[in-house]
C-alpha cells in the first residue's frame, strides 16, 4: 500500500514544553486520569467527510485543498485511496475511531443496486484495514441530504417514493455499520425540516419521521445490530427549521413517539450554539435525562451565524464538556468525533495533522481540568450547599411530596423573613479560571 502522507511520522506526546508543532503537548493516550487512560476517556474519532472527502469548496469558490489522492479521476480508485489514506492518517495521529456517511466512502452509481455494490467493495477494504490496525468504527450514518431526490427531505418528504428510497438507504447503512463493528448509528436530520408552513403538513411529517425511526429500530433488532442509536440535534441549516432542533425538542419527540428507550443524542458543539444554547447546557440536559450518547466535537464562531465546524480549541468549553462527560460516567459507547474541518486557507495535507492535534490537545487539557474540579468538588460542593434548603424542614417535605399549596400557604404565613444568599457567580468563574490555568 502506498504512503499518502509522506514525510510525516507518527505524532507523539512530547509534553507542554515541546516546540514541535507535530507533537501532542497534552494528549498523552496512556496517561491515567483516575481509573481510565486518556485514550479511554476521550475516545477520539475522525470524521471521514471533512478529513478525506472535504474539498474546501464554499459558496463563493471551488475547492482549494491539495491532497495526495487529488489526481485520481476514477471514482472507485479515489474511494479506495481515501480509505487507505484515512487509516494511515489515523494511525499516524493515534486516533482510535472514525465515523462516516455511506456516500463519503463510496460513489453513487446509476442505480441503487449499483451504489450498494460500490459500497460493498469499499466496505470490504475498510473491514480489512480495521482488522489490520485495530482502529474501530464509532458510528456510521446515511447521507439523506446531498442528492437532489432529498430536496423536500427524506423521512419527512412529501413524496412517499423518497421515504422508501431513504429507508432502503438506511437499511444498507445499518448493514454495513454492523459489518464493520460500528458501536453507534447516527441520524442527523439533514433536510428533515421545512422552509415554509404554506406547503407543509407538519403533523404528518413528524409522524412519518417517527415511523421511519421505529422501522430502523425493528430492522436493527432483526439483523442483530447492537450499536446505540443516536439523534444529532441541529436547529437550522440546511432547512430554515429543522425538526430535531435541540436536545429538549428531541426528548419531547422521543417521548411522544415511544422511542426514548432506543435512542440517545449525539451533541455537536456548533449545533448547540446555533440553537442559542451553550454546548455545556445541551450536554447537561442530555445527561440528566439519561440520553447523553456521543459528541461531535467542534466549535463555531461567535461572529458567524452558521455551522463553521471549526476544530475545538477553547479550553473553557472543552473543560465543561468533559465535566459533563465525567459526570455521565464517561461516553460509554460514544466518543468525541471531530466533526470539524480545516479552514479553506489551510489547504495543505499537513494542516489535517495540525488541526487534529489542536483538538486532541484541547480536549486532553479539558479532561484534566474537569477531573481536578470534580475531584476537589469545588463546584459540586457549592451547588449542594446552595440547595440545602431542600434537604431539611419544609424543603424536604416539598421534595418528598408531603405538602401541597394549603400546607405551604400555612408555612408562608408563619414565615416572618425570607433570607436569600448570593449566587457568587464571579467568585465561581474566578475559581474555574484558576483551575484552567493551573490544573
Ligand atoms: C451536519 C452534521 C453532520 C452529522 C452527520 O451539520 O453535523 O455531519 O454529524 O450526518
Ligand atoms: Co455533526
Short mmCIF file of C-alpha atoms and ligand atoms in Angstrom, two decimals:
data_model
loop_
_atom_site.label_atom_id
_atom_site.label_comp_id
_atom_site.label_asym_id
_atom_site.label_seq_id
_atom_site.Cartn_x
_atom_site.Cartn_y
_atom_site.Cartn_z
CA UNK A 1 0.00 0.00 0.00
CA UNK A 2 1.44 3.40 -0.92
CA UNK A 3 2.16 6.04 1.70
CA UNK A 4 -0.03 9.12 1.30
CA UNK A 5 1.27 11.49 3.96
CA UNK A 6 4.94 11.21 3.09
CA UNK A 7 7.45 12.82 5.40
CA UNK A 8 5.08 12.81 8.39
CA UNK A 9 5.72 10.16 11.03
CA UNK A 10 3.61 9.16 13.99
CA UNK A 11 2.53 12.10 16.12
CA UNK A 12 3.65 11.52 19.70
CA UNK A 13 3.19 13.11 23.11
CA UNK A 14 6.12 15.37 23.94
CA UNK A 15 4.65 17.39 26.81
CA UNK A 16 3.74 21.01 27.33
CA UNK A 17 7.24 22.39 26.77
CA UNK A 18 7.62 20.87 23.31
CA UNK A 19 8.02 23.32 20.44
CA UNK A 20 7.36 20.62 17.83
CA UNK A 21 4.08 21.52 16.05
CA UNK A 22 3.71 17.86 15.03
CA UNK A 23 3.64 16.61 18.63
CA UNK A 24 0.94 16.44 21.31
CA UNK A 25 1.51 18.81 24.21
CA UNK A 26 -1.33 17.46 26.38
CA UNK A 27 -2.82 14.38 24.69
CA UNK A 28 -0.94 11.52 26.28
CA UNK A 29 -3.04 8.45 25.36
CA UNK A 30 -1.70 6.11 28.04
CA UNK A 31 -1.71 8.60 30.92
CA UNK A 32 -4.12 7.54 33.65
CA UNK A 33 -6.71 10.06 34.77
CA UNK A 34 -8.50 8.30 37.63
CA UNK A 35 -9.16 4.71 36.67
CA UNK A 36 -9.06 5.20 32.88
CA UNK A 37 -6.42 6.28 30.39
CA UNK A 38 -6.86 9.47 28.39
CA UNK A 39 -7.47 7.36 25.32
CA UNK A 40 -10.31 5.54 27.09
CA UNK A 41 -11.85 8.74 28.44
CA UNK A 42 -11.77 10.68 25.17
CA UNK A 43 -12.47 8.00 22.53
CA UNK A 44 -11.30 10.35 19.77
CA UNK A 45 -12.77 9.86 16.32
CA UNK A 46 -12.00 11.23 12.84
CA UNK A 47 -14.86 12.38 10.60
CA UNK A 48 -14.33 10.84 7.16
CA UNK A 49 -16.32 13.54 5.36
CA UNK A 50 -14.27 16.51 6.47
CA UNK A 51 -10.83 14.91 6.55
CA UNK A 52 -10.92 12.71 3.46
CA UNK A 53 -13.79 13.96 1.29
CA UNK A 54 -13.85 17.69 2.10
CA UNK A 55 -12.58 19.90 -0.70
CA UNK A 56 -12.53 23.37 0.79
CA UNK A 57 -15.33 24.46 -1.55
CA UNK A 58 -17.57 27.29 -0.33
CA UNK A 59 -20.46 29.33 -1.73
CA UNK A 60 -18.04 31.70 -3.46
CA UNK A 61 -15.43 29.37 -4.84
CA UNK A 62 -14.35 25.87 -5.76
CA UNK A 63 -12.28 23.56 -3.58
CA UNK A 64 -8.79 24.60 -2.56
CA UNK A 65 -7.41 21.54 -0.81
CA UNK A 66 -4.36 19.76 -2.15
CA UNK A 67 -4.43 16.07 -1.27
CA UNK A 68 -2.16 13.18 -2.23
CA UNK A 69 -5.15 11.49 -3.93
CA UNK A 70 -6.36 14.63 -5.77
CA UNK A 71 -5.09 13.48 -9.18
CA UNK A 72 -7.20 10.28 -9.26
CA UNK A 73 -10.19 10.59 -11.58
CA UNK A 74 -11.87 7.15 -11.44
CA UNK A 75 -14.40 7.44 -8.57
CA UNK A 76 -13.72 3.94 -7.23
CA UNK A 77 -9.92 4.40 -7.35
CA UNK A 78 -10.44 7.65 -5.47
CA UNK A 79 -12.67 5.95 -2.87
CA UNK A 80 -10.07 3.22 -2.28
CA UNK A 81 -7.23 5.72 -1.97
CA UNK A 82 -9.22 7.79 0.51
CA UNK A 83 -9.97 4.76 2.66
CA UNK A 84 -6.32 3.73 2.71
CA UNK A 85 -5.23 7.30 3.44
CA UNK A 86 -7.79 7.52 6.26
CA UNK A 87 -6.23 4.59 8.08
CA UNK A 88 -2.70 5.89 7.52
CA UNK A 89 -3.78 9.26 8.90
CA UNK A 90 -5.50 7.75 11.96
CA UNK A 91 -2.52 5.52 12.69
CA UNK A 92 -0.12 8.44 12.44
CA UNK A 93 -2.42 10.56 14.62
CA UNK A 94 -3.10 7.76 17.15
CA UNK A 95 -6.84 8.23 16.54
CA UNK A 96 -8.71 5.07 17.62
CA UNK A 97 -12.11 5.63 15.92
CA UNK A 98 -13.70 7.02 12.77
CA UNK A 99 -17.19 7.90 11.51
CA UNK A 100 -18.63 8.08 8.00
CA UNK A 101 -21.71 8.67 5.89
CA UNK A 102 -22.36 5.98 3.27
CA UNK A 103 -21.76 8.48 0.46
CA UNK A 104 -18.44 9.71 1.90
CA UNK A 105 -16.77 6.38 1.41
CA UNK A 106 -18.13 5.18 -1.95
CA UNK A 107 -19.55 6.91 -5.05
CA UNK A 108 -23.18 6.65 -6.10
CA UNK A 109 -23.85 4.52 -9.20
CA UNK A 110 -26.58 4.83 -11.84
CA UNK A 111 -28.97 2.76 -9.72
CA UNK A 112 -29.39 1.98 -6.02
CA UNK A 113 -28.19 -1.57 -6.69
CA UNK A 114 -25.01 -0.27 -8.33
CA UNK A 115 -24.46 2.19 -5.48
CA UNK A 116 -24.77 -0.66 -2.99
CA UNK A 117 -22.24 -2.69 -4.98
CA UNK A 118 -19.75 0.18 -4.85
CA UNK A 119 -20.28 0.36 -1.11
CA UNK A 120 -19.68 -3.36 -0.70
CA UNK A 121 -16.28 -3.10 -2.42
CA UNK A 122 -15.11 -0.25 -0.17
CA UNK A 123 -16.59 -1.82 2.97
CA UNK A 124 -14.55 -4.96 2.23
CA UNK A 125 -11.42 -2.79 2.14
CA UNK A 126 -12.41 -0.93 5.33
CA UNK A 127 -13.08 -4.23 7.07
CA UNK A 128 -9.56 -5.43 6.21
CA UNK A 129 -8.00 -2.15 7.39
CA UNK A 130 -9.97 -2.32 10.65
CA UNK A 131 -8.64 -5.85 11.21
CA UNK A 132 -5.05 -4.83 10.34
CA UNK A 133 -4.92 -1.70 12.52
CA UNK A 134 -7.36 -2.21 15.41
CA UNK A 135 -8.95 1.17 14.58
CA UNK A 136 -12.71 0.99 15.16
CA UNK A 137 -15.87 2.42 13.66
CA UNK A 138 -17.53 4.77 16.18
CA UNK A 139 -20.59 5.28 14.01
CA UNK A 140 -22.00 5.03 10.56
CA UNK A 141 -24.79 7.08 9.04
CA UNK A 142 -26.60 7.64 5.76
CA UNK A 143 -26.33 10.82 3.72
CA UNK A 144 -30.02 11.64 3.15
CA UNK A 145 -29.45 15.25 2.16
CA UNK A 146 -26.96 15.75 -0.72
CA UNK A 147 -28.72 14.05 -3.64
CA UNK A 148 -31.44 16.20 -5.31
CA UNK A 149 -34.02 13.47 -4.60
CA UNK A 150 -33.97 14.70 -0.98
CA UNK A 151 -34.96 18.23 -1.96
CA UNK A 152 -38.07 18.04 0.28
CA UNK A 153 -36.48 15.86 2.97
CA UNK A 154 -36.09 12.10 3.38
CA UNK A 155 -38.31 10.53 6.08
CA UNK A 156 -40.24 13.83 6.17
CA UNK A 157 -40.52 14.23 2.41
CA UNK A 158 -43.98 14.90 0.93
CA UNK A 159 -43.11 12.15 -1.59
CA UNK A 160 -43.58 8.54 -0.37
CA UNK A 161 -41.15 7.26 -3.04
CA UNK A 162 -38.44 9.33 -1.38
CA UNK A 163 -39.40 7.91 2.04
CA UNK A 164 -38.98 4.41 0.58
CA UNK A 165 -35.63 5.26 -1.01
CA UNK A 166 -34.36 6.70 2.27
CA UNK A 167 -35.49 3.55 4.09
CA UNK A 168 -33.58 1.39 1.61
CA UNK A 169 -30.52 3.56 2.08
CA UNK A 170 -30.64 3.38 5.90
CA UNK A 171 -31.22 -0.38 5.71
CA UNK A 172 -27.97 -0.76 3.78
CA UNK A 173 -26.13 1.73 6.01
CA UNK A 174 -27.18 -0.28 9.08
CA UNK A 175 -25.94 -3.48 7.47
CA UNK A 176 -22.50 -2.04 6.68
CA UNK A 177 -22.23 -0.36 10.09
CA UNK A 178 -22.91 -3.75 11.67
CA UNK A 179 -20.43 -5.50 9.39
CA UNK A 180 -17.71 -3.03 10.36
CA UNK A 181 -18.44 -3.42 14.09
CA UNK A 182 -19.86 0.12 14.44
CA UNK A 183 -20.61 0.99 18.07
CA UNK A 184 -23.35 3.50 17.20
CA UNK A 185 -25.56 4.60 14.33
CA UNK A 186 -26.40 8.30 13.87
CA UNK A 187 -29.47 10.06 12.49
CA UNK A 188 -28.77 13.69 11.79
CA UNK A 189 -31.88 15.38 10.41
CA UNK A 190 -30.30 16.52 7.14
CA UNK A 191 -33.23 18.03 5.29
CA UNK A 192 -35.83 16.85 7.85
CA UNK A 193 -37.44 20.23 8.42
CA UNK A 194 -39.27 22.86 6.42
CA UNK A 195 -38.85 26.18 4.65
CA UNK A 196 -42.45 27.40 4.82
CA UNK A 197 -45.61 26.19 6.55
CA UNK A 198 -47.59 27.31 3.48
CA UNK A 199 -46.74 23.98 1.81
CA UNK A 200 -46.09 21.78 4.85
CA UNK A 201 -48.12 19.22 6.83
CA UNK A 202 -46.02 19.32 9.97
CA UNK A 203 -48.12 16.70 11.79
CA UNK A 204 -47.73 14.10 9.03
CA UNK A 205 -44.02 14.85 8.59
CA UNK A 206 -43.31 14.31 12.29
CA UNK A 207 -45.45 11.14 12.41
CA UNK A 208 -43.55 9.83 9.37
CA UNK A 209 -40.20 10.61 10.95
CA UNK A 210 -41.25 8.54 13.96
CA UNK A 211 -42.48 5.72 11.69
CA UNK A 212 -39.11 5.75 9.95
CA UNK A 213 -37.15 5.57 13.22
CA UNK A 214 -39.36 2.73 14.52
CA UNK A 215 -38.63 0.83 11.29
CA UNK A 216 -34.89 1.36 11.86
CA UNK A 217 -35.16 0.04 15.43
CA UNK A 218 -37.10 -3.01 14.21
CA UNK A 219 -34.61 -3.73 11.44
CA UNK A 220 -31.62 -3.37 13.78
CA UNK A 221 -33.22 -5.98 16.03
CA UNK A 222 -33.87 -8.23 13.07
CA UNK A 223 -30.22 -8.23 11.93
CA UNK A 224 -28.77 -8.25 15.46
CA UNK A 225 -27.18 -4.79 15.31
CA UNK A 226 -26.39 -3.91 18.91
CA UNK A 227 -24.97 -0.43 18.40
CA UNK A 228 -26.50 2.60 20.11
CA UNK A 229 -28.92 4.69 18.00
CA UNK A 230 -28.23 8.42 18.21
CA UNK A 231 -30.11 11.51 17.04
CA UNK A 232 -27.99 14.57 16.37
CA UNK A 233 -29.91 17.79 17.08
CA UNK A 234 -29.42 20.92 14.95
CA UNK A 235 -31.74 23.94 14.78
CA UNK A 236 -31.23 25.23 11.25
CA UNK A 237 -29.16 24.77 8.11
CA UNK A 238 -29.89 23.33 5.64
CA UNK A 239 -33.63 23.93 6.27
CA UNK A 240 -34.87 27.07 7.94
CA UNK A 241 -36.49 24.99 10.66
CA UNK A 242 -35.04 21.57 11.50
CA UNK A 243 -37.36 19.24 13.46
CA UNK A 244 -34.59 17.92 15.76
CA UNK A 245 -33.64 21.44 16.78
CA UNK A 246 -32.09 20.84 20.19
CA UNK A 247 -31.90 18.27 22.99
CA UNK A 248 -35.20 19.42 24.53
CA UNK A 249 -37.11 19.05 21.26
CA UNK A 250 -35.55 15.64 20.57
CA UNK A 251 -36.51 14.48 24.07
CA UNK A 252 -40.11 15.57 23.57
CA UNK A 253 -40.22 13.82 20.18
CA UNK A 254 -38.74 10.57 21.52
CA UNK A 255 -41.14 10.57 24.45
CA UNK A 256 -44.22 11.33 22.35
CA UNK A 257 -43.46 8.53 19.90
CA UNK A 258 -42.30 5.85 22.38
CA UNK A 259 -38.70 5.94 21.15
CA UNK A 260 -36.93 7.11 24.32
CA UNK A 261 -35.53 3.67 25.22
CA UNK A 262 -34.00 3.17 21.78
CA UNK A 263 -32.23 6.49 21.23
CA UNK A 264 -29.67 8.76 22.80
CA UNK A 265 -28.32 12.04 21.42
CA UNK A 266 -25.13 12.94 19.62
CA UNK A 267 -24.45 16.50 20.71
CA UNK A 268 -22.48 18.80 18.44
CA UNK A 269 -20.96 21.93 19.97
CA UNK A 270 -21.64 24.16 16.97
CA UNK A 271 -25.25 22.93 16.73
CA UNK A 272 -25.79 23.79 20.39
CA UNK A 273 -24.63 27.36 19.88
CA UNK A 274 -26.73 27.72 16.71
CA UNK A 275 -29.72 26.71 18.86
CA UNK A 276 -28.94 29.55 21.27
CA UNK A 277 -27.58 27.23 23.95
CA UNK A 278 -24.14 26.54 25.24
CA UNK A 279 -22.56 23.17 24.49
CA UNK A 280 -22.46 22.71 28.28
CA UNK A 281 -26.25 23.24 28.51
CA UNK A 282 -27.01 20.61 25.86
CA UNK A 283 -24.68 18.04 27.42
CA UNK A 284 -26.09 18.71 30.89
CA UNK A 285 -29.71 18.41 29.77
CA UNK A 286 -28.93 15.17 27.94
CA UNK A 287 -27.06 13.76 30.92
CA UNK A 288 -29.81 14.39 33.48
CA UNK A 289 -32.30 12.75 31.10
CA UNK A 290 -30.12 9.68 30.56
CA UNK A 291 -29.59 10.32 26.84
CA UNK A 292 -26.04 11.64 26.58
CA UNK A 293 -24.69 9.25 23.96
CA UNK A 294 -21.89 10.80 21.95
CA UNK A 295 -20.34 14.10 20.94
CA UNK A 296 -19.48 15.84 17.68
CA UNK A 297 -16.54 17.83 18.94
CA UNK A 298 -16.05 21.14 17.17
CA UNK A 299 -16.70 24.83 17.74
CA UNK A 300 -18.47 27.63 15.96
CA UNK A 301 -17.53 31.26 15.57
CA UNK A 302 -19.40 33.71 17.77
CA UNK A 303 -19.43 36.28 14.98
CA UNK A 304 -20.81 33.97 12.28
CA UNK A 305 -24.34 32.61 12.27
CA UNK A 306 -23.74 29.28 10.57
CA UNK A 307 -22.17 25.90 11.18
CA UNK A 308 -18.49 26.68 10.72
CA UNK A 309 -17.35 23.28 12.06
CA UNK A 310 -14.03 24.50 13.39
CA UNK A 311 -11.64 22.37 15.40
CA UNK A 312 -12.26 22.85 19.13
CA UNK A 313 -9.59 24.97 20.80
CA UNK A 314 -11.47 26.78 23.57
CA UNK A 315 -10.31 25.23 26.85
CA UNK A 316 -13.21 26.74 28.80
CA UNK A 317 -15.64 24.89 26.51
CA UNK A 318 -13.71 21.60 26.44
CA UNK A 319 -13.42 21.71 30.24
CA UNK A 320 -17.18 21.91 30.74
CA UNK A 321 -17.80 19.31 28.04
CA UNK A 322 -15.51 16.90 29.86
CA UNK A 323 -17.07 17.90 33.18
CA UNK A 324 -20.45 16.68 31.94
CA UNK A 325 -18.96 13.60 30.31
CA UNK A 326 -17.21 12.63 33.56
CA UNK A 327 -20.44 13.19 35.47
CA UNK A 328 -22.11 10.93 32.92
CA UNK A 329 -19.73 8.14 33.94
CA UNK A 330 -17.97 8.56 30.57
CA UNK A 331 -19.11 8.36 26.98
CA UNK A 332 -19.80 4.59 27.16
CA UNK A 333 -20.30 3.51 23.51
CA UNK A 334 -19.96 7.10 22.29
CA UNK A 335 -16.87 9.15 21.56
CA UNK A 336 -15.52 12.57 20.66
CA UNK A 337 -15.91 12.76 16.91
CA UNK A 338 -14.14 15.71 15.33
CA UNK A 339 -16.94 16.88 13.06
CA UNK A 340 -14.58 19.69 12.14
CA UNK A 341 -12.83 20.92 9.05
CA UNK A 342 -9.72 22.92 8.36
CA UNK A 343 -10.33 26.47 7.10
CA UNK A 344 -10.33 26.94 3.33
CA UNK A 345 -7.00 28.68 3.56
CA UNK A 346 -5.42 25.72 5.39
CA UNK A 347 -5.25 23.63 2.24
CA UNK A 348 -2.11 21.54 2.68
CA UNK A 349 -2.22 17.91 3.91
CA UNK A 350 -0.13 18.80 6.96
CA UNK A 351 -2.95 21.09 8.14
CA UNK A 352 -5.05 17.97 8.74
CA UNK A 353 -2.46 16.94 11.32
CA UNK A 354 -2.15 20.35 12.96
CA UNK A 355 -5.92 20.67 13.27
CA UNK A 356 -6.45 17.28 14.89
CA UNK A 357 -3.50 17.89 17.23
CA UNK A 358 -5.07 21.17 18.38
CA UNK A 359 -8.45 19.50 19.02
CA UNK A 360 -6.99 16.48 20.80
CA UNK A 361 -4.80 18.67 22.99
CA UNK A 362 -7.73 20.96 23.84
CA UNK A 363 -9.86 18.02 24.97
CA UNK A 364 -6.96 16.38 26.84
CA UNK A 365 -6.43 19.60 28.77
CA UNK A 366 -10.17 19.99 29.35
CA UNK A 367 -10.31 16.45 30.70
CA UNK A 368 -7.57 17.14 33.22
CA UNK A 369 -9.10 20.40 34.42
CA UNK A 370 -12.57 18.87 34.68
CA UNK A 371 -11.25 15.85 36.55
CA UNK A 372 -9.48 18.08 39.09
CA UNK A 373 -12.54 20.31 39.52
CA UNK A 374 -14.64 17.23 40.26
CA UNK A 375 -12.00 15.61 42.44
CA UNK A 376 -11.75 18.74 44.60
CA UNK A 377 -15.52 19.11 44.50
CA UNK A 378 -15.38 22.91 44.46
CA UNK A 379 -18.36 23.50 42.18
CA UNK A 380 -20.31 20.45 43.34
CA UNK A 381 -19.98 21.44 46.98
CA UNK A 382 -21.12 24.98 46.27
CA UNK A 383 -24.19 23.78 44.37
CA UNK A 384 -25.05 21.27 47.07
CA UNK A 385 -24.97 23.98 49.72
CA UNK A 386 -26.99 26.33 47.51
CA UNK A 387 -29.88 23.87 47.51
CA UNK A 388 -29.50 22.77 51.14
CA UNK A 389 -32.95 24.17 51.98
CA UNK A 390 -34.45 21.14 50.20
CA UNK A 391 -32.68 18.65 52.46
CA UNK A 392 -34.47 19.60 55.68
CA UNK A 393 -37.65 21.18 57.02
CA UNK A 394 -40.22 22.44 54.54
CA UNK A 395 -37.90 21.90 51.56
CA UNK A 396 -37.57 18.21 52.40
CA UNK A 397 -41.37 17.98 52.68
CA UNK A 398 -41.71 19.54 49.20
CA UNK A 399 -39.24 17.12 47.65
CA UNK A 400 -40.85 14.14 49.35
CA UNK A 401 -44.32 15.18 48.16
CA UNK A 402 -45.62 15.56 51.71
CA UNK A 403 -47.12 19.05 51.29
CA UNK A 404 -49.44 20.87 48.87
CA UNK A 405 -50.50 24.50 48.38
CA UNK A 406 -52.55 24.61 51.63
CA UNK A 407 -49.68 23.44 53.85
CA UNK A 408 -47.27 25.74 52.03
CA UNK A 409 -49.61 28.71 52.50
CA UNK A 410 -49.75 27.97 56.23
CA UNK A 411 -45.95 27.79 56.30
CA UNK A 412 -45.51 31.03 54.33
CA UNK A 413 -47.98 32.90 56.52
CA UNK A 414 -45.92 31.96 59.58
CA UNK A 415 -42.54 32.52 58.00
CA UNK A 416 -41.65 36.06 59.00
CA UNK A 417 -38.46 36.63 56.96
CA UNK A 418 -37.21 35.12 53.72
CA UNK A 419 -33.40 35.20 53.52
CA UNK A 420 -31.63 34.70 50.18
CA UNK A 421 -27.91 34.18 49.67
CA UNK A 422 -25.71 35.45 46.82
CA UNK A 423 -25.20 33.16 43.80
CA UNK A 424 -21.48 34.10 43.80
CA UNK A 425 -21.13 33.73 40.02
CA UNK A 426 -17.97 35.83 39.72
CA UNK A 427 -16.28 34.01 42.58
CA UNK A 428 -17.01 30.67 40.88
CA UNK A 429 -15.79 31.92 37.49
CA UNK A 430 -12.57 33.00 39.09
CA UNK A 431 -12.10 29.57 40.71
CA UNK A 432 -12.65 27.90 37.33
CA UNK A 433 -10.02 30.16 35.73
CA UNK A 434 -7.60 29.24 38.49
CA UNK A 435 -8.10 25.53 37.70
CA UNK A 436 -7.77 26.11 33.96
CA UNK A 437 -4.52 27.95 34.43
CA UNK A 438 -3.06 25.61 37.00
CA UNK A 439 -4.51 22.10 36.80
C1 LIG B 1 -24.17 18.44 9.86
C2 LIG B 1 -23.55 17.41 10.70
C3 LIG B 1 -23.44 16.05 10.10
C4 LIG B 1 -23.71 14.94 11.05
C5 LIG B 1 -23.75 13.58 10.42
O1 LIG B 1 -24.19 19.69 10.43
O2 LIG B 1 -23.13 17.67 11.80
O3 LIG B 1 -22.20 15.92 9.51
O4 LIG B 1 -22.75 14.93 12.06
O5 LIG B 1 -24.65 13.49 9.40
CO1 LIG B 2 -22.22 16.54 13.29
#
